[in-house]
Coordinates of C-alpha atoms in Angstrom, one line a residue:
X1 CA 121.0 -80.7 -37.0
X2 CA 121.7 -80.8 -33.1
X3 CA 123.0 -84.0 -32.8
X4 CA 124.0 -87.1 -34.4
X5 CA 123.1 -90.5 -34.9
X6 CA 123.2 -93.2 -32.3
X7 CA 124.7 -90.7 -29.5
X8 CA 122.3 -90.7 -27.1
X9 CA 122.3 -95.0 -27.3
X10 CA 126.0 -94.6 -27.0
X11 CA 125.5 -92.3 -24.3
X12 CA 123.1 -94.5 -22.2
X13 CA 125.9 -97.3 -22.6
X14 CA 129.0 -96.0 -22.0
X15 CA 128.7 -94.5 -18.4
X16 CA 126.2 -97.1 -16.9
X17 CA 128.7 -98.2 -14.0
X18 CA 129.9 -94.8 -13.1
X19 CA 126.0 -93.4 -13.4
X20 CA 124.8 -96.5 -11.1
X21 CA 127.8 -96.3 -8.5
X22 CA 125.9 -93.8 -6.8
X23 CA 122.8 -94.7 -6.3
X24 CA 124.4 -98.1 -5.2
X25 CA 127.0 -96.5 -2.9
X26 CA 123.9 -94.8 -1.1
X27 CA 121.7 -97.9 -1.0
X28 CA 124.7 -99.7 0.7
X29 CA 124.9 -97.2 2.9
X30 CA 121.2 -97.5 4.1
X31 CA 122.0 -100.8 5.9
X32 CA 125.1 -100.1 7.7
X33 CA 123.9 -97.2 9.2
X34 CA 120.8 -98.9 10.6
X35 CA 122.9 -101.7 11.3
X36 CA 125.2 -99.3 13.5
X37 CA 122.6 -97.9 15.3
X38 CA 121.0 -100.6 16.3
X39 CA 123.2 -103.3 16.9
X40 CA 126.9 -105.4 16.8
X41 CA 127.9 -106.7 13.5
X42 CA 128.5 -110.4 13.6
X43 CA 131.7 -112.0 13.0
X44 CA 131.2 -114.9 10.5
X45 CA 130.8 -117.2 13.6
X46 CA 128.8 -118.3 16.6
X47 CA 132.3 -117.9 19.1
X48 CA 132.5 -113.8 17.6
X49 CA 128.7 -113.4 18.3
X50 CA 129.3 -114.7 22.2
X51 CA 132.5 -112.3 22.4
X52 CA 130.5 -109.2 20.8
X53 CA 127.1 -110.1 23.1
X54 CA 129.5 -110.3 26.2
X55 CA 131.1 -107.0 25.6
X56 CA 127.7 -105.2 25.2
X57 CA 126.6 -106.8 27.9
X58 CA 123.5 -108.3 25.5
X59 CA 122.4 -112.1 26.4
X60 CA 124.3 -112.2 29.3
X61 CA 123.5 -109.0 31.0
X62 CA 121.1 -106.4 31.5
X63 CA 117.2 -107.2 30.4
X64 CA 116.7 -109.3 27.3
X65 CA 114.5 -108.1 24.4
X66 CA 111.2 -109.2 24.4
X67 CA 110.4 -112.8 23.1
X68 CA 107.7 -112.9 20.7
X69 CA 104.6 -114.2 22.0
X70 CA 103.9 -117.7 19.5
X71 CA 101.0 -120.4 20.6
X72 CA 102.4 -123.5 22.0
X73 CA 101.8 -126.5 19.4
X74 CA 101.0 -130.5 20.2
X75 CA 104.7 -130.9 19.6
X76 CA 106.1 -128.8 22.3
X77 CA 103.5 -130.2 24.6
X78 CA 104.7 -133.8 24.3
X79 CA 108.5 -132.6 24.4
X80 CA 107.8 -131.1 27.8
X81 CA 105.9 -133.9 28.8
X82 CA 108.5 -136.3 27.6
X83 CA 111.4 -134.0 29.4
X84 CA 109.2 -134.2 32.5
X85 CA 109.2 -138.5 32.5
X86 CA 112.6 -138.5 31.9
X87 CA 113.3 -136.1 34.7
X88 CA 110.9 -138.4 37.0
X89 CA 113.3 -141.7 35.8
X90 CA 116.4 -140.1 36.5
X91 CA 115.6 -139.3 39.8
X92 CA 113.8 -143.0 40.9
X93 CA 117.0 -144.7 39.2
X94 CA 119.5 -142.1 41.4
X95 CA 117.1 -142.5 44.3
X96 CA 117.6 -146.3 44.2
X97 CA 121.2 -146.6 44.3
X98 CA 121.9 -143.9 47.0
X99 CA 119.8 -145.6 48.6
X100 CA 120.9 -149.4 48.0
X101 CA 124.5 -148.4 49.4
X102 CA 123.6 -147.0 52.7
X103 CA 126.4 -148.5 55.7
X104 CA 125.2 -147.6 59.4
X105 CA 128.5 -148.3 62.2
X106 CA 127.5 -149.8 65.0
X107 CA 129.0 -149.1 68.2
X108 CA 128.0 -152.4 69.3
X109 CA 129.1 -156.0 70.2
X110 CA 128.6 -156.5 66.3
X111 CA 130.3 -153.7 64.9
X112 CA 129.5 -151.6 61.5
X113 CA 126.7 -152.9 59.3
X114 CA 125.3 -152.3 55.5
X115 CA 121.9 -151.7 55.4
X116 CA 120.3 -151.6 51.8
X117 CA 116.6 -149.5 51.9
X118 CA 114.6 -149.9 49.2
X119 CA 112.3 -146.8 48.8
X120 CA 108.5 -147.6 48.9
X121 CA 105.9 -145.9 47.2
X122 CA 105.8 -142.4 48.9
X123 CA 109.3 -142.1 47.9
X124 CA 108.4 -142.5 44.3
X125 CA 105.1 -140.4 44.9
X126 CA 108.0 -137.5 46.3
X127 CA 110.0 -137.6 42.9
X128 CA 106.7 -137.2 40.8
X129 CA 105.8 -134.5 42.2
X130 CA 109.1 -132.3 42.2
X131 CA 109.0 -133.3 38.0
X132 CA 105.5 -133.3 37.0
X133 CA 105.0 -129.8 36.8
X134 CA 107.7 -129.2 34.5
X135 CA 105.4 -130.1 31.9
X136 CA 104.4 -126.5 32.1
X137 CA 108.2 -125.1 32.6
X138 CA 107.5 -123.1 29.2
X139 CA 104.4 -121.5 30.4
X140 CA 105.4 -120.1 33.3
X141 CA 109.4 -121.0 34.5
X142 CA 109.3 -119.2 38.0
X143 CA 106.3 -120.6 38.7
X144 CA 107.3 -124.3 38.1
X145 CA 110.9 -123.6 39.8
X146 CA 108.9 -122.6 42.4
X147 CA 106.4 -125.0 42.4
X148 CA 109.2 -128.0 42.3
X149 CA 112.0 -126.8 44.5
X150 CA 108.9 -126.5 47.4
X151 CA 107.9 -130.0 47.1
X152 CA 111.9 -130.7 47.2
X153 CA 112.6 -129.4 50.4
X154 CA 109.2 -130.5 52.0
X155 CA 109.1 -133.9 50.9
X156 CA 113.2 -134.2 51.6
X157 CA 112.6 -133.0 55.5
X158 CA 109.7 -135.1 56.0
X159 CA 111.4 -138.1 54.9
X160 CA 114.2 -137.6 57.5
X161 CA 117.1 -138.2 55.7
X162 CA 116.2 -142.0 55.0
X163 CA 116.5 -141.9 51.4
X164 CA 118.1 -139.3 49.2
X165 CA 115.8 -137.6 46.8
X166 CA 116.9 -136.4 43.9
X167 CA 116.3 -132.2 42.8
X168 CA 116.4 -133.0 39.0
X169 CA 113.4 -131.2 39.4
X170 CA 114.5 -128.1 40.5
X171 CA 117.7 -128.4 38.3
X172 CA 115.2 -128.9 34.9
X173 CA 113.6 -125.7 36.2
X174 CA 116.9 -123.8 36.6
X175 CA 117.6 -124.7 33.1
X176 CA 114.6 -123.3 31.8
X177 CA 114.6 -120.1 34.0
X178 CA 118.3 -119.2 32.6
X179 CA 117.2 -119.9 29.2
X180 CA 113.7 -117.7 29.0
X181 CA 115.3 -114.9 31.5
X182 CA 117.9 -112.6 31.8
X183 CA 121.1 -112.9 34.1
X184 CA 119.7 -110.8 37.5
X185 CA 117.1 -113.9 37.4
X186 CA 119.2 -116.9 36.2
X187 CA 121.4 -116.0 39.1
X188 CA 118.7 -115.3 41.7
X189 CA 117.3 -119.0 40.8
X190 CA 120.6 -120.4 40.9
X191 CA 121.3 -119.0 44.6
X192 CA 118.5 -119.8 45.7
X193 CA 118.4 -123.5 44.3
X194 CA 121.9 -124.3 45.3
X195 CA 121.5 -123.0 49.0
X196 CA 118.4 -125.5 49.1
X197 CA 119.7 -128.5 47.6
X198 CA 123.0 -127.8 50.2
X199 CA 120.8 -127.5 53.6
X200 CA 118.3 -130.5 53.0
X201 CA 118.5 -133.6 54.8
X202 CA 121.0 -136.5 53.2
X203 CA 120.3 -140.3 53.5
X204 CA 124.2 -140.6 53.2
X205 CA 126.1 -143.3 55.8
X206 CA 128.4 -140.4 56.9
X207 CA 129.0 -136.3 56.5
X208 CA 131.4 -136.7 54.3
X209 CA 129.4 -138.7 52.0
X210 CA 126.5 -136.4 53.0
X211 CA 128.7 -133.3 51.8
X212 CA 129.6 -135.0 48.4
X213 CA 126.4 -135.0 47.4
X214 CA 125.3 -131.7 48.4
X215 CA 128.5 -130.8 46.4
X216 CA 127.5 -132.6 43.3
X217 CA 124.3 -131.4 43.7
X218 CA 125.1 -128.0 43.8
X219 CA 127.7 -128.2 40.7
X220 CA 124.1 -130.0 39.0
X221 CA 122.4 -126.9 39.7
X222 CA 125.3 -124.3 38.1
X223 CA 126.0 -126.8 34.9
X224 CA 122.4 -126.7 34.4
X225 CA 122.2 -122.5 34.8
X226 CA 125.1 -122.3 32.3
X227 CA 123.4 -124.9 29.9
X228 CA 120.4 -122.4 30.0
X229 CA 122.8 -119.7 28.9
X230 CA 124.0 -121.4 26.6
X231 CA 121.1 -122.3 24.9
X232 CA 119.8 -118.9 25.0
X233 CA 122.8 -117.5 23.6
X234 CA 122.5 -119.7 20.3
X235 CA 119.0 -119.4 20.1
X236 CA 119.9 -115.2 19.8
X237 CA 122.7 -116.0 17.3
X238 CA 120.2 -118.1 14.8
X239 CA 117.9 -115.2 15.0
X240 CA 119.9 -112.8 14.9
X241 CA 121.5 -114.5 11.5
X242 CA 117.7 -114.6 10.0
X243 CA 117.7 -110.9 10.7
X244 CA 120.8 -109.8 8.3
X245 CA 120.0 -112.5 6.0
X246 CA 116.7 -110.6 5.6
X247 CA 118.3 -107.5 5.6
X248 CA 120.9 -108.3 3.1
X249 CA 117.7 -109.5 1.0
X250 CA 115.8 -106.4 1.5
X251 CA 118.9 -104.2 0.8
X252 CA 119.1 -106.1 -2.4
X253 CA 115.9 -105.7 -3.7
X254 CA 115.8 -101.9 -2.9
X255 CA 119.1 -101.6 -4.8
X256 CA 117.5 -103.3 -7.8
X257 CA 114.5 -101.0 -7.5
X258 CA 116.6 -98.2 -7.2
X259 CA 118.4 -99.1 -10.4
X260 CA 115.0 -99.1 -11.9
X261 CA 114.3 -96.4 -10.9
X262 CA 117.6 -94.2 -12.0
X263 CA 117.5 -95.8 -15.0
X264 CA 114.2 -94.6 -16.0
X265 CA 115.4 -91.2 -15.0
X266 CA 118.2 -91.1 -17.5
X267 CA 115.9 -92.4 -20.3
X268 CA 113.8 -89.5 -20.0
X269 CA 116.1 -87.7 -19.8
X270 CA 117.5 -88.5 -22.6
X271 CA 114.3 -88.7 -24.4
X272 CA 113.3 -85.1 -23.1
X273 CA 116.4 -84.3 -25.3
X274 CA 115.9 -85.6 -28.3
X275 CA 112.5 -84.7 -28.4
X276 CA 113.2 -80.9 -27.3
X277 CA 116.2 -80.7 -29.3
X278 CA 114.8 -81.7 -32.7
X279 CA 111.0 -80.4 -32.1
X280 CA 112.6 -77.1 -31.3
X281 CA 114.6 -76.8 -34.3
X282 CA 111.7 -78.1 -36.4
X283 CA 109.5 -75.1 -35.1
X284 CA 112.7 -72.9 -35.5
X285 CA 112.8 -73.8 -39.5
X286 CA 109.0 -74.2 -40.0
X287 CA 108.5 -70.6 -38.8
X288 CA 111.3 -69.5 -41.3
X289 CA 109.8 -71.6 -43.8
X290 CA 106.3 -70.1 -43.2
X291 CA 107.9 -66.2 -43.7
X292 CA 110.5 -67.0 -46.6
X293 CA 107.7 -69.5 -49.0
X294 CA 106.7 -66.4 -51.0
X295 CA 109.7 -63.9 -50.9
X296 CA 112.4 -66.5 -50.8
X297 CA 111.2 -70.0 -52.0
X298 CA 114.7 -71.5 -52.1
X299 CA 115.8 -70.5 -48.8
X300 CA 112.0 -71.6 -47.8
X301 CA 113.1 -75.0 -49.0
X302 CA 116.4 -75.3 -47.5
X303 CA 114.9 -74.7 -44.6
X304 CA 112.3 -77.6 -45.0
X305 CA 115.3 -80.1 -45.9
X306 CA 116.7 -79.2 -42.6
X307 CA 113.6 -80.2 -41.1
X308 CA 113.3 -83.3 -42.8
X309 CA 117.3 -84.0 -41.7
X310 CA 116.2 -83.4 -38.4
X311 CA 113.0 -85.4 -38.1
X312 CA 115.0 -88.4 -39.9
X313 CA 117.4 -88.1 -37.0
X314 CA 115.2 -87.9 -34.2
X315 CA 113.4 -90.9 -35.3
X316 CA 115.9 -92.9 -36.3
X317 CA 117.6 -92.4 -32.7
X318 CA 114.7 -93.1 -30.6
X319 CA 114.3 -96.8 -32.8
X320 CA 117.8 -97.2 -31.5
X321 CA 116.9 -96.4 -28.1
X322 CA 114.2 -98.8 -28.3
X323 CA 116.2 -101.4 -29.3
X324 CA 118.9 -101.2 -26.4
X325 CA 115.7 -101.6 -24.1
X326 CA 114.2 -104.5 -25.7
X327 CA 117.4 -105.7 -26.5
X328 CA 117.3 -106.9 -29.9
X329 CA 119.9 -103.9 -30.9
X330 CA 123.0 -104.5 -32.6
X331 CA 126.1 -103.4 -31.7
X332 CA 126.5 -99.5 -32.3
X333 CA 129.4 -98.5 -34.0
X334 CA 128.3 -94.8 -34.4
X335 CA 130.5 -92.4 -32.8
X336 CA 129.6 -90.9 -29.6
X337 CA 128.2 -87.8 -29.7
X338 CA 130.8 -85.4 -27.8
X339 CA 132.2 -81.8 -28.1
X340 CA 133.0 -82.5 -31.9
X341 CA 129.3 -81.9 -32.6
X342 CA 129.2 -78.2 -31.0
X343 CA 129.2 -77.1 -34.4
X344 CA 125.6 -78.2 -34.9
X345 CA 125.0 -76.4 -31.6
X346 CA 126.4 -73.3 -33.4
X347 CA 124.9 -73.3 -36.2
X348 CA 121.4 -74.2 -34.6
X349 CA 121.6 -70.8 -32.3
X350 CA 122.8 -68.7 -35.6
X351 CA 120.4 -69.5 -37.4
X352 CA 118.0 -68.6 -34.9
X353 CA 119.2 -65.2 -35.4
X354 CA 121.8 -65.3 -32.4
X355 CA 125.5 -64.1 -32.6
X356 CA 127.2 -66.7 -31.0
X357 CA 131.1 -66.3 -29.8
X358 CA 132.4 -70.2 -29.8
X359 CA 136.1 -70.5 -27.8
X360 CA 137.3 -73.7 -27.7
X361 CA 141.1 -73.1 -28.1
X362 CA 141.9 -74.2 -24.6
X363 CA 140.2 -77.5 -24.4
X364 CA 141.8 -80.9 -25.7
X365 CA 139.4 -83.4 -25.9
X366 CA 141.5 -86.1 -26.4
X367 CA 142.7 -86.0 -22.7
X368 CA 139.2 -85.5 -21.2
X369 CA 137.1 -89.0 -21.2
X370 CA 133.9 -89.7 -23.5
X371 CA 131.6 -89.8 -21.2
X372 CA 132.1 -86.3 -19.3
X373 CA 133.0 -84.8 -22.9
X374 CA 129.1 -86.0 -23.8
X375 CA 128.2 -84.4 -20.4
X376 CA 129.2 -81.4 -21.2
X377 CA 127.9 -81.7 -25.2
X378 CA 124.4 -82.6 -23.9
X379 CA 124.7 -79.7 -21.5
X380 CA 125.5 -77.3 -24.0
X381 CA 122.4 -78.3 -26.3
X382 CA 120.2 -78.2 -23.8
X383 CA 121.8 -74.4 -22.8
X384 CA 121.3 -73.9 -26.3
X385 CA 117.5 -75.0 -26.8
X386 CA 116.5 -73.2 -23.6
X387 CA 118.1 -69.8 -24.7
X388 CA 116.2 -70.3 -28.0
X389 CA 113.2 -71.1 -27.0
X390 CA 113.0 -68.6 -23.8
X391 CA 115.8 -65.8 -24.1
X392 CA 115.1 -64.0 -26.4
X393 CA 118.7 -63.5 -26.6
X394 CA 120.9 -61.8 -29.6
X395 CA 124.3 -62.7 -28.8
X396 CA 125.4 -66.3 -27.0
X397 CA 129.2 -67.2 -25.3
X398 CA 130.1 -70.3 -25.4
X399 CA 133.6 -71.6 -23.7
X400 CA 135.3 -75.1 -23.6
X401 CA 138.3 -75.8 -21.5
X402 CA 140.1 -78.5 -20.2
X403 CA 143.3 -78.9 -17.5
X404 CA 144.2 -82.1 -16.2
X405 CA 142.6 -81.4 -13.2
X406 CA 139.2 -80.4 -14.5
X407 CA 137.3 -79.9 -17.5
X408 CA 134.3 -76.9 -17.4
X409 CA 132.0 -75.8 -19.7
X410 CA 130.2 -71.7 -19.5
X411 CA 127.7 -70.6 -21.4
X412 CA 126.4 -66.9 -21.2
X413 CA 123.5 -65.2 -23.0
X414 CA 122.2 -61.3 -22.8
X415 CA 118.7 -61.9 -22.8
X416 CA 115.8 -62.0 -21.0
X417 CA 117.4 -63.6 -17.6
X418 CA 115.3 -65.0 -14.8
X419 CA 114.9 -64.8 -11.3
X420 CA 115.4 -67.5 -8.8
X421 CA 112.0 -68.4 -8.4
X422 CA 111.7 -69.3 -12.1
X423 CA 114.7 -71.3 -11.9
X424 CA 113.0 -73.1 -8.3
X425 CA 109.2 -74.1 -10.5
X426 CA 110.5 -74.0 -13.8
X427 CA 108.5 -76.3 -15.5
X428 CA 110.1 -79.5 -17.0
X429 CA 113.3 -81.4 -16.4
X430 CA 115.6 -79.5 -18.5
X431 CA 117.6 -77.5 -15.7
X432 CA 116.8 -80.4 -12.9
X433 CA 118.9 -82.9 -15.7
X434 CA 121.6 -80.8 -16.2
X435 CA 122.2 -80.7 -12.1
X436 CA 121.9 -84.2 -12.5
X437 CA 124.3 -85.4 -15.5
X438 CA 126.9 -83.3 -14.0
X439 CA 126.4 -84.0 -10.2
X440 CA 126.5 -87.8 -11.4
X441 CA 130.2 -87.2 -12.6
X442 CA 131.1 -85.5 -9.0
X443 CA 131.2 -82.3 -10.8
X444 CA 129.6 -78.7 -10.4
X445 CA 127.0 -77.2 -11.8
X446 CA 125.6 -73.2 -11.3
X447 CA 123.2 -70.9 -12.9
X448 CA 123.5 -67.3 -12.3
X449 CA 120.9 -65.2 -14.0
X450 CA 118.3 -61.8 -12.7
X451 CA 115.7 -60.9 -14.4
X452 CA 117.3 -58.4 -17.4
X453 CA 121.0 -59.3 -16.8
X454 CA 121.2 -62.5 -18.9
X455 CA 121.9 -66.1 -17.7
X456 CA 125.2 -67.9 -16.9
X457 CA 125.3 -71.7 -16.6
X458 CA 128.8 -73.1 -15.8
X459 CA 129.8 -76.7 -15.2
X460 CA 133.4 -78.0 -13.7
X461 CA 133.9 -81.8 -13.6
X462 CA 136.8 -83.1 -12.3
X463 CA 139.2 -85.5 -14.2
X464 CA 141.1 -86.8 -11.3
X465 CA 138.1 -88.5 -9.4
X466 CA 136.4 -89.8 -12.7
X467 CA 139.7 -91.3 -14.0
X468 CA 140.4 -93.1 -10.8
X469 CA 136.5 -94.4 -10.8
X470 CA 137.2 -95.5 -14.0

């Protein structure tokens, strides 16, 4: 018999963190290297997403990515209209009481004077139309800044300075510039704004007063710039945000398929090996049977039993199998299948009619963990099965050893050999899963054969790296 009940169940159990750690190390890795390539992590916060954007010069410098092109809905239609009413009552309310507090000195026999205007209906027509068209400020910003800051100064000159009219026109337009546009504009509309709003006639009672405003104007113009900015800059950090979130999503799910994925891999596997294993010792006994019924009809039996033994086996592991994946499998409280079996591995090649030269003196298996003494085990039968059933080999070397750095595994034949080729399209998974089982453990795996010369498989895994994973 090749192996024993309930190993390869114990087998799919034991190791399941250390076998998934590296598929999960490399789907981790996926993200951060796309992540590094293509932008600056986030810090938790919206004050480390300003700092990082500053120092790559992202939101507030160079040209911004472009905004994705969405149709405008009812809703954002009345929110700019609103914004545009508002706009237009602000400046009648700020046009009324710079106007109401208006003192002319008179150099006369009467001295200085407070005259109060009251701004008639042009007035009011002039602040309409520096805010109506920032209904459309969303549609087309430069536009509408242009649009409003013209009436501004045309409709501020050719009122002569009598009343002062108000740009919260032009400053609702600098908002929306800085906030849909990248700096070289926001900066460009600011200058360009602020020069206006400080040339333009004042209906102030004196310079200084006149100067005030055009001061407070102008400060309007920059708070309403940085506002833009500001805006802009959180409107980048929520989507940005959305971005990992989805990323962290889709990192999750491809880890999950991957786990699937790997999993499946190491169940057939490890149903390729009970199902080689035993089938090639079954044809192994039945052709001995077949030769020995009439010359030798109690060795023709034995040989029978064995394949009864081995059949009973093989079934009776893949029910357990099936139970771990449905779930509805007690606890197993067989041994693992390790090194200690290699005597069924021996006696399977001998009596194929192969010499086999065991050395195991030098290993200890106590100090070497289960899992990497299965490794090697299951590397070993399948060594074994592939000699048998393609050698054509008469004599087999087979050495354990162990050091508490490592812990290898050769096995040598003098048969047939193959040629690199063969190994490259061999058909199968046999010699793809033995890279694999031992690759998993960070270990080394080789196969030196030529055509005539024999085959050597060796395997090294070392202790060190699996006991500090452990």
């Amino acid at each position: 018999m090749v192996y024993g009940d309930g190993g390869m169940v114990e087998f799919l159990r034991m190791p399941y963190d250390y076998r998934m750690q590296q598929s999960e190390e490399h789907i981790q890795s996926e993200p951060s290297r796309r992540e590094s390539a293509d932008s600056t992590p986030l810090e938790g916060d919206f004050a480390g997403f300003v700092r990082k954007s500053i120092k790559a010069g992202g939101v507030f410098g160079g040209a911004p990515s472009e905004p994705e092109e969405t149709a405008r809905t009812t809703t954002d239609w009345v929110i700019d209209a609103a914004i545009a009413l508002v706009a237009f009552a602000f400046g009648c309310a700020q046009m009324v009481i710079t106007a109401s507090s208006i003192v002319h000195v008179d150099a006369g026999p009467y001295g200085a004077s407070l005259v109060n205007y009251v701004p008639n209906l042009y007035a009011y027509l002039a602040v309409a139309l520096t805010t109506a068209p920032l209904v459309l400020r969303r549609e087309a910003p430069w536009f509408v800044l242009g649009l409003t800051l013209a009436c501004y100064a045309f409709l501020s000159n050719s009122m002569g300075g009598s009343v002062s009219l108000s740009p919260i026109g032009p400053i609702v337009a600098v908002y929306t510039v800085a906030s849909e546009h990248a700096r070289g504009e926001a900066i460009a509309a600011v200058a360009v704004v602020g020069i206006c709003v400080a040339v333009v006639p004042m209906g102030a009672s004196s310079a200084t007063m006149a100067l005030v405003m055009r001061i407070e104007n102008v400060a309007f113009v920059v708070v309403a710039a940085l506002a833009g900015f500001g805006f802009r800059m959180y409107q980048a950090y929520i989507e940005e945000t959305r971005r990992r979130l989805a990323e962290v999503e889709r990192s999750r799910e491809e880890l999950a398929a991957r786990r699937v994925a790997d999993e499946r891999v190491r169940i057939a596997r490890e149903v390729h090996d009970i199902t080689a294993h035993s089938l090639s010792a079954v044809a192994i006994q039945a052709a001995a049977a077949e030769r020995l019924i009439d010359i030798n009809p109690v060795a023709a039996k034995e040989a029978i039993a064995d394949i009864r033994s081995v059949s009973k086996s093989s079934l009776d592991e893949i029910r357990s199998l099936i139970g771990v994946l449905r779930g509805d499998d007690p606890a197993e409280h067989a041994p693992a299948e390790g090194t200690e079996r290699m005597g069924d591995v021996v006696s399977f090649l001998q009596r194929a009619g192969i010499q086999v030269d065991y050395d195991y003196s030098h290993y200890d298996r106590a100090r070497v963990p289960s899992f990497v003494d299965m490794a090697l085990f299951s590397l070993a039968r399948e060594s074994a099965t592939n000699a048998v059933r393609h050698a054509q080999a008469s004599r087999i070397e087979i050495r354990l050893e162990s050091t508490p750095a490592k812990a290898s595994l050769e096995f040598k034949d003098d048969g047939v050999g193959m040629s690199r080729a063969v190994r490259d399209n061999a058909e199968g998974h046999g010699l793809e899963g033995m890279g694999e089982r031992i690759g998993a453990l960070n270990g080394a795996f080789t196969i030196e054969s030529e055509p005539g010369c024999g085959c050597a498989i060796r395997a090294e895994v070392p202790l060190e790296v699996v006991r500090d994973d452990e």
